[in-house]
Coordinates of C-alpha atoms and ligand atoms in Angstrom, one line a residue:
M25 CA 110.9 95.3 128.8
A26 CA 112.3 98.3 127.2
F27 CA 110.3 101.6 127.4
D28 CA 107.6 100.2 129.6
R29 CA 105.5 103.4 129.5
V30 CA 105.0 102.9 125.7
L31 CA 102.3 100.3 125.0
A32 CA 103.2 97.3 122.9
Q33 CA 105.5 98.0 119.9
S34 CA 108.1 95.7 121.5
T35 CA 110.3 94.9 118.5
T36 CA 110.6 98.6 117.8
K37 CA 111.4 99.5 121.4
D38 CA 114.0 96.7 121.7
R39 CA 115.7 97.9 118.5
L40 CA 115.9 101.5 119.8
M41 CA 117.1 100.4 123.2
R42 CA 119.9 98.3 121.7
A43 CA 121.0 101.2 119.5
L44 CA 121.0 103.5 122.6
V45 CA 122.9 101.1 124.8
D46 CA 125.5 100.4 122.0
G47 CA 125.9 104.1 121.4
R48 CA 124.6 103.8 117.9
L49 CA 121.6 106.2 118.1
A50 CA 121.0 108.1 114.9
H51 CA 120.9 111.9 114.9
A52 CA 117.4 112.0 113.6
Y53 CA 114.4 109.6 113.9
L54 CA 111.0 109.7 112.2
L55 CA 108.5 107.9 114.5
H56 CA 105.5 107.2 112.2
G57 CA 102.3 105.2 112.4
P58 CA 98.6 105.7 112.8
S59 CA 97.8 108.5 115.2
G60 CA 97.4 107.6 118.8
V61 CA 99.6 104.5 118.9
G62 CA 102.4 106.0 120.9
A63 CA 104.8 108.0 118.7
E64 CA 104.8 111.0 121.1
A65 CA 105.0 108.6 124.1
L66 CA 108.1 106.9 122.6
A67 CA 109.7 110.2 121.7
I68 CA 109.4 111.4 125.3
E69 CA 110.7 108.1 126.7
L70 CA 113.6 108.2 124.3
A71 CA 114.5 111.7 125.6
K72 CA 114.4 110.4 129.1
A73 CA 116.5 107.3 128.2
V74 CA 119.4 109.5 126.8
N75 CA 119.3 111.9 129.7
C76 CA 118.5 109.6 132.7
V77 CA 121.2 109.8 135.4
N78 CA 121.0 106.1 135.7
G79 CA 121.4 105.6 132.0
P80 CA 121.7 105.7 129.2
G81 CA 119.2 102.8 129.2
E82 CA 115.7 102.2 130.4
P83 CA 114.5 105.4 132.0
C84 CA 114.4 105.1 135.8
Q85 CA 111.5 107.5 136.0
V86 CA 112.6 108.8 139.4
C87 CA 115.8 110.8 138.8
I88 CA 115.4 114.6 138.2
P89 CA 116.0 114.5 134.5
C90 CA 113.4 111.7 134.0
R91 CA 110.8 113.6 136.1
K92 CA 111.5 116.9 134.4
I93 CA 111.2 115.4 131.0
G94 CA 108.0 113.5 132.0
T95 CA 106.4 116.9 132.9
L96 CA 107.9 118.4 129.8
Q97 CA 109.8 121.0 131.9
H98 CA 113.4 119.9 131.1
P99 CA 115.4 122.8 129.5
D100 CA 117.2 120.5 127.1
V101 CA 114.2 118.6 125.8
R102 CA 112.1 120.9 123.6
L103 CA 108.8 120.0 122.0
Y104 CA 107.5 121.8 119.0
L105 CA 103.7 121.6 118.4
P106 CA 101.8 122.8 115.4
L107 CA 100.1 126.1 116.3
P108 CA 97.9 128.7 114.6
S109 CA 99.6 131.5 112.6
P110 CA 101.3 134.1 114.8
S111 CA 99.2 136.9 113.2
A112 CA 96.6 136.9 110.5
K113 CA 98.4 139.8 109.0
S114 CA 101.8 138.2 108.8
A115 CA 100.5 134.8 107.9
K116 CA 102.4 135.0 104.6
A117 CA 106.0 134.1 105.2
G118 CA 108.4 137.0 104.8
E119 CA 105.8 139.7 104.7
R120 CA 107.1 143.1 105.9
T121 CA 105.8 144.0 109.3
D122 CA 107.4 147.5 109.6
G123 CA 105.2 150.5 109.3
E124 CA 102.3 149.0 111.2
S125 CA 100.3 151.0 113.6
D126 CA 100.4 150.7 117.4
D127 CA 97.1 148.9 117.3
E128 CA 98.5 146.3 114.9
T129 CA 101.6 145.9 117.1
D130 CA 99.3 145.3 120.0
E131 CA 97.3 142.8 118.1
R132 CA 100.4 141.0 117.0
A133 CA 101.6 140.9 120.6
S134 CA 98.3 139.5 121.8
R135 CA 98.3 136.9 119.1
G136 CA 101.8 135.9 120.2
E137 CA 100.5 135.5 123.7
D138 CA 97.5 133.5 122.4
R139 CA 99.9 131.2 120.6
E140 CA 102.0 130.7 123.7
A141 CA 98.9 130.0 125.8
R142 CA 97.8 127.5 123.2
R143 CA 101.2 125.9 123.3
Q144 CA 101.1 125.6 127.1
E145 CA 97.6 124.1 126.9
L146 CA 98.8 121.4 124.4
L147 CA 101.9 120.7 126.4
A148 CA 99.8 120.3 129.6
I149 CA 97.7 117.7 127.7
L150 CA 100.8 115.8 126.5
A151 CA 102.4 115.9 130.0
E152 CA 99.3 114.5 131.5
S153 CA 99.5 111.6 129.0
P154 CA 101.1 111.5 125.6
Y155 CA 98.3 109.2 124.4
V156 CA 95.5 111.7 125.0
P157 CA 94.3 113.1 121.6
L158 CA 95.7 116.6 120.9
P159 CA 93.0 118.9 119.6
F160 CA 94.9 120.3 116.6
N161 CA 92.9 122.6 114.3
K162 CA 93.0 122.1 110.6
R163 CA 95.3 125.1 110.0
D164 CA 97.7 124.6 112.9
H165 CA 101.2 124.3 111.5
H166 CA 105.0 124.6 112.1
G167 CA 106.0 127.8 110.4
I168 CA 109.4 129.1 109.2
D169 CA 109.9 131.0 112.5
D170 CA 109.3 127.9 114.6
I171 CA 111.9 126.0 112.7
R172 CA 114.4 128.9 112.9
E173 CA 113.9 128.9 116.7
L174 CA 114.3 125.1 116.6
R175 CA 117.7 125.6 114.7
R176 CA 118.8 128.2 117.3
E177 CA 117.8 126.0 120.1
A178 CA 119.5 123.0 118.6
S179 CA 122.8 124.7 118.2
V180 CA 123.1 125.6 122.0
K181 CA 124.9 123.1 124.2
P182 CA 122.8 121.3 126.8
Y183 CA 122.3 123.3 130.0
E184 CA 121.9 120.4 132.4
G185 CA 121.2 117.2 130.4
R186 CA 123.6 114.9 128.6
R187 CA 122.0 115.4 125.3
K188 CA 119.8 118.0 123.7
V189 CA 116.5 116.5 122.3
V190 CA 114.1 118.3 120.0
I191 CA 110.8 116.6 119.3
L192 CA 108.8 117.9 116.4
V193 CA 105.2 116.7 116.9
A194 CA 103.1 116.2 113.8
A195 CA 106.0 117.1 111.5
D196 CA 103.8 116.7 108.4
R197 CA 102.3 120.1 109.4
M198 CA 105.4 122.0 108.4
T199 CA 105.0 124.7 105.7
A200 CA 107.2 124.5 102.7
D201 CA 109.6 127.1 104.0
A202 CA 109.7 125.4 107.4
S203 CA 110.5 122.1 105.7
N204 CA 113.5 123.6 103.8
A205 CA 114.8 125.2 107.0
L206 CA 114.6 121.9 108.8
L207 CA 116.4 120.2 105.9
K208 CA 119.4 122.4 106.6
T209 CA 119.5 121.2 110.2
L210 CA 119.3 117.6 109.0
E211 CA 122.1 118.1 106.5
E212 CA 124.4 119.6 109.1
P213 CA 123.2 118.2 112.5
P214 CA 124.7 120.3 115.3
G215 CA 126.9 118.2 117.6
D216 CA 124.9 116.2 120.0
L217 CA 121.4 117.0 118.9
L218 CA 118.8 114.2 118.9
L219 CA 116.0 115.2 116.6
V220 CA 112.7 113.2 116.8
L221 CA 109.9 113.8 114.3
T222 CA 106.5 112.3 114.8
T223 CA 103.8 111.9 112.2
D224 CA 100.8 109.9 111.1
R225 CA 101.2 111.1 107.6
P226 CA 104.9 110.5 106.6
H227 CA 104.0 110.8 102.9
R228 CA 103.4 114.5 103.4
L229 CA 107.1 115.1 104.3
L230 CA 109.7 116.1 101.7
P231 CA 111.5 112.9 100.4
T232 CA 114.8 114.7 101.3
I233 CA 113.6 114.9 104.9
L234 CA 112.5 111.3 105.0
S235 CA 115.8 110.1 103.6
R236 CA 117.8 111.9 106.3
C237 CA 115.8 110.4 109.2
Q238 CA 116.0 106.9 110.6
P239 CA 112.4 105.7 110.1
V240 CA 110.7 103.9 113.1
R241 CA 107.3 102.5 112.3
L242 CA 104.7 102.1 115.1
S243 CA 101.8 99.7 114.5
R244 CA 98.2 99.6 115.6
L245 CA 97.5 98.5 119.1
A246 CA 95.7 95.2 119.7
D247 CA 92.2 95.3 121.2
D248 CA 93.3 93.6 124.4
V249 CA 96.2 96.1 124.8
L250 CA 93.7 99.0 124.4
A251 CA 91.2 97.5 126.8
E252 CA 93.9 97.0 129.4
A253 CA 95.3 100.5 129.0
L254 CA 91.8 102.1 129.2
T255 CA 91.0 100.2 132.4
R256 CA 94.4 100.3 134.2
W257 CA 95.9 103.6 133.1
F258 CA 92.9 105.7 132.4
H259 CA 90.3 104.1 134.8
V260 CA 87.6 104.2 132.1
D261 CA 84.2 102.9 133.3
P262 CA 84.3 99.1 132.3
G263 CA 80.9 99.5 130.7
R264 CA 82.4 101.9 128.1
V265 CA 85.5 99.9 127.4
P266 CA 84.2 97.4 124.7
F267 CA 82.6 100.3 122.8
A268 CA 85.7 102.5 122.9
V269 CA 87.9 99.6 121.8
R270 CA 85.7 98.9 118.8
Q271 CA 85.7 102.5 117.7
A272 CA 89.4 102.8 118.2
D273 CA 90.8 101.0 115.2
G274 CA 94.0 100.3 117.0
S275 CA 94.5 103.9 118.3
L276 CA 94.5 104.6 122.0
S277 CA 93.8 108.3 121.4
R278 CA 90.6 107.3 119.5
A279 CA 89.6 104.9 122.2
L280 CA 90.0 107.7 124.8
A281 CA 88.0 110.1 122.7
S282 CA 85.1 107.5 122.4
A283 CA 85.3 106.8 126.1
S284 CA 85.2 110.5 127.0
E285 CA 82.2 112.6 128.1
R286 CA 82.0 113.9 124.5
G287 CA 81.9 110.3 123.2
E288 CA 79.2 109.5 125.7
T289 CA 77.2 112.5 124.7
L290 CA 77.3 111.3 121.1
R291 CA 76.1 107.8 122.1
T292 CA 73.2 109.4 124.0
T293 CA 72.3 111.5 121.0
A294 CA 72.3 108.4 118.8
V295 CA 70.0 106.6 121.3
A296 CA 67.5 109.6 121.2
F297 CA 67.6 109.5 117.3
L298 CA 66.8 105.8 117.2
D299 CA 64.1 106.1 119.8
T300 CA 62.4 108.9 117.9
I301 CA 62.6 106.8 114.7
H302 CA 61.1 103.9 116.4
T303 CA 58.3 105.5 118.5
G304 CA 57.9 109.1 117.4
T305 CA 55.7 110.6 114.6
M306 CA 57.3 111.8 111.4
V307 CA 57.1 115.4 112.8
D308 CA 59.1 114.3 115.9
V309 CA 61.7 112.8 113.5
F310 CA 62.0 116.0 111.6
D311 CA 62.3 118.0 114.8
R312 CA 65.0 115.6 116.0
I313 CA 67.0 116.0 112.8
D314 CA 66.8 119.8 113.1
Q315 CA 68.0 119.8 116.7
F316 CA 70.7 117.4 115.8
L317 CA 72.0 119.5 112.9
T318 CA 71.9 122.7 114.9
A319 CA 74.1 121.0 117.6
H320 CA 76.4 119.1 115.3
K321 CA 77.2 121.1 112.2
E322 CA 80.4 119.4 111.1
T323 CA 80.1 116.3 108.9
P324 CA 82.8 114.4 110.7
L325 CA 80.6 114.4 113.8
I326 CA 77.6 113.2 111.9
E327 CA 79.8 110.3 110.6
E328 CA 80.8 109.5 114.2
I329 CA 77.1 109.3 115.1
L330 CA 76.4 107.1 112.1
D331 CA 79.2 104.7 113.2
I332 CA 77.6 104.6 116.7
L333 CA 74.2 103.8 115.1
I334 CA 75.9 100.9 113.1
G335 CA 77.3 99.7 116.5
Y336 CA 73.8 99.7 118.0
Y337 CA 72.3 97.8 115.1
R338 CA 75.2 95.3 115.2
D339 CA 74.4 94.7 118.8
L340 CA 70.7 94.3 118.0
F341 CA 71.7 91.6 115.5
I342 CA 73.7 89.8 118.0
L343 CA 70.9 89.9 120.6
L344 CA 68.4 88.7 118.1
E345 CA 70.5 86.0 116.6
T346 CA 72.8 84.6 119.3
R347 CA 71.9 86.3 122.6
D348 CA 75.6 86.2 123.3
D349 CA 76.1 89.1 125.7
E350 CA 79.9 88.7 125.5
A351 CA 79.9 89.9 121.9
V352 CA 77.6 93.0 122.6
Q353 CA 79.7 96.2 122.5
N354 CA 77.1 98.5 124.2
L355 CA 76.5 96.2 127.1
D356 CA 75.7 99.2 129.3
R357 CA 72.6 99.8 127.2
R358 CA 71.4 96.2 127.0
D359 CA 67.9 96.9 128.4
W360 CA 67.3 99.6 125.8
L361 CA 68.7 97.3 123.1
M362 CA 66.4 94.5 124.2
T363 CA 63.3 96.8 123.8
L364 CA 64.4 97.7 120.2
A365 CA 65.1 94.0 119.6
G366 CA 61.4 93.3 120.3
Q367 CA 60.5 95.8 117.5
T368 CA 62.9 94.6 114.8
S369 CA 63.7 91.5 112.9
A370 CA 67.2 90.3 112.0
G371 CA 66.6 91.0 108.3
Q372 CA 65.5 94.5 109.1
V373 CA 68.7 95.0 111.1
E374 CA 70.7 94.1 108.1
T375 CA 68.7 96.4 105.9
A376 CA 69.2 99.2 108.4
I377 CA 73.0 98.7 108.5
D378 CA 73.1 98.8 104.7
A379 CA 71.1 102.1 104.7
I380 CA 73.5 103.7 107.1
H381 CA 76.5 102.7 105.0
T382 CA 74.8 104.1 102.0
I383 CA 74.2 107.5 103.7
K384 CA 77.8 107.5 105.0
Q385 CA 79.0 107.2 101.4
A386 CA 76.6 109.9 100.2
L387 CA 77.9 112.3 102.9
A388 CA 81.5 111.5 101.9
R389 CA 80.5 112.6 98.4
N390 CA 79.2 115.9 100.0
A391 CA 75.5 115.1 100.1
H392 CA 73.4 117.8 101.8
P393 CA 73.3 116.6 105.5
P394 CA 69.6 117.5 106.2
L395 CA 68.5 115.6 103.2
A396 CA 70.8 112.7 103.8
L397 CA 69.6 112.4 107.4
T398 CA 65.9 112.6 106.4
V399 CA 66.3 109.9 103.8
L400 CA 68.1 107.8 106.5
A401 CA 65.3 108.4 109.0
L402 CA 62.7 107.2 106.5
R403 CA 64.7 104.1 105.6
L404 CA 65.3 103.2 109.3
R405 CA 61.6 103.8 110.1
A406 CA 60.8 101.1 107.5
C407 CA 63.1 98.7 109.4
R408 CA 60.9 98.0 112.3
K409 CA 58.0 95.6 112.8
P410 CA 54.5 97.1 112.5
A411 CA 53.1 98.0 116.0
A412 CA 51.0 95.2 117.4
Ligands
ZN25 ZN1 116.1 108.6 135.3

């Protein structure tokens, strides 16, 4: 199979491989699809395929170019990653920087170092596995200077490879200036450059950029593909696999995030929350909400916990109605779920799930988190059988 280090996506991979072998590769590709389905993995494998000494064709993975590209150390394969602004003071493109004091120069230099350190950190994550989620911050972007550097880089002949490859990760994070600069490169592609853009938000790219790239669409990964990858590639504890797959929505990156220590911490937090609701006093419940909000300020994290709670209630429903262990996602917590099942009816489980959905919608409309969680706790407390 073509590109065997890229999960599934077989039609897409075959199409690219045929183009490569027939010498019909385009100058620029846009690999797009939901995040975490393999755009970066495919970009890296494509870079290997054009530079493999046993190719062009399926990368052999053992020659020097394949190995250097795999560790992202090949001089002719350059990855650009969205990064924070080089300096808070020069964040505005084209701002004059002369006349600054030595202190400011030092600060700019240290910010440049921070940026390079950040770049190396992200590259190390990608080299480890192109499917591991990259921790981009909201404001990380490709600036005009990055694209100017890309243009310089692209115009230089390959040092040791057959073909220069530039991969622009999360291309939708280009500033307007950067997009215009990239457009020039796309209009007059230097000789042998292969430019690969990846994005999960193609609609945020300029139409003029979209029209100059060959689009390659990657699709969501099937549950069995995710489960197999988690177990065989990432050695995830089998007890965590069904839960991670269910949270993933077809994205291996999301599955890995759910299966991570952080994901496990969130699951444990959700257990403590439910336990307090079921067995604590109202004062305990308020304390729990306080602790929870101090530890998890951002709304997205609260939403993740609410999704986990829905998963627990869903499992409760299965245990109450069918006793079909196969269908239980949080099988590693079966004993705990059975205790809750003794305290809840199937009808109450349905009411509880509805209540959580309602609170999720309220949070999406910017409801005040402490109030939303208090209302949720009260509603969930009503969803249990009276103590015997
Ligand atoms: Zn090779």
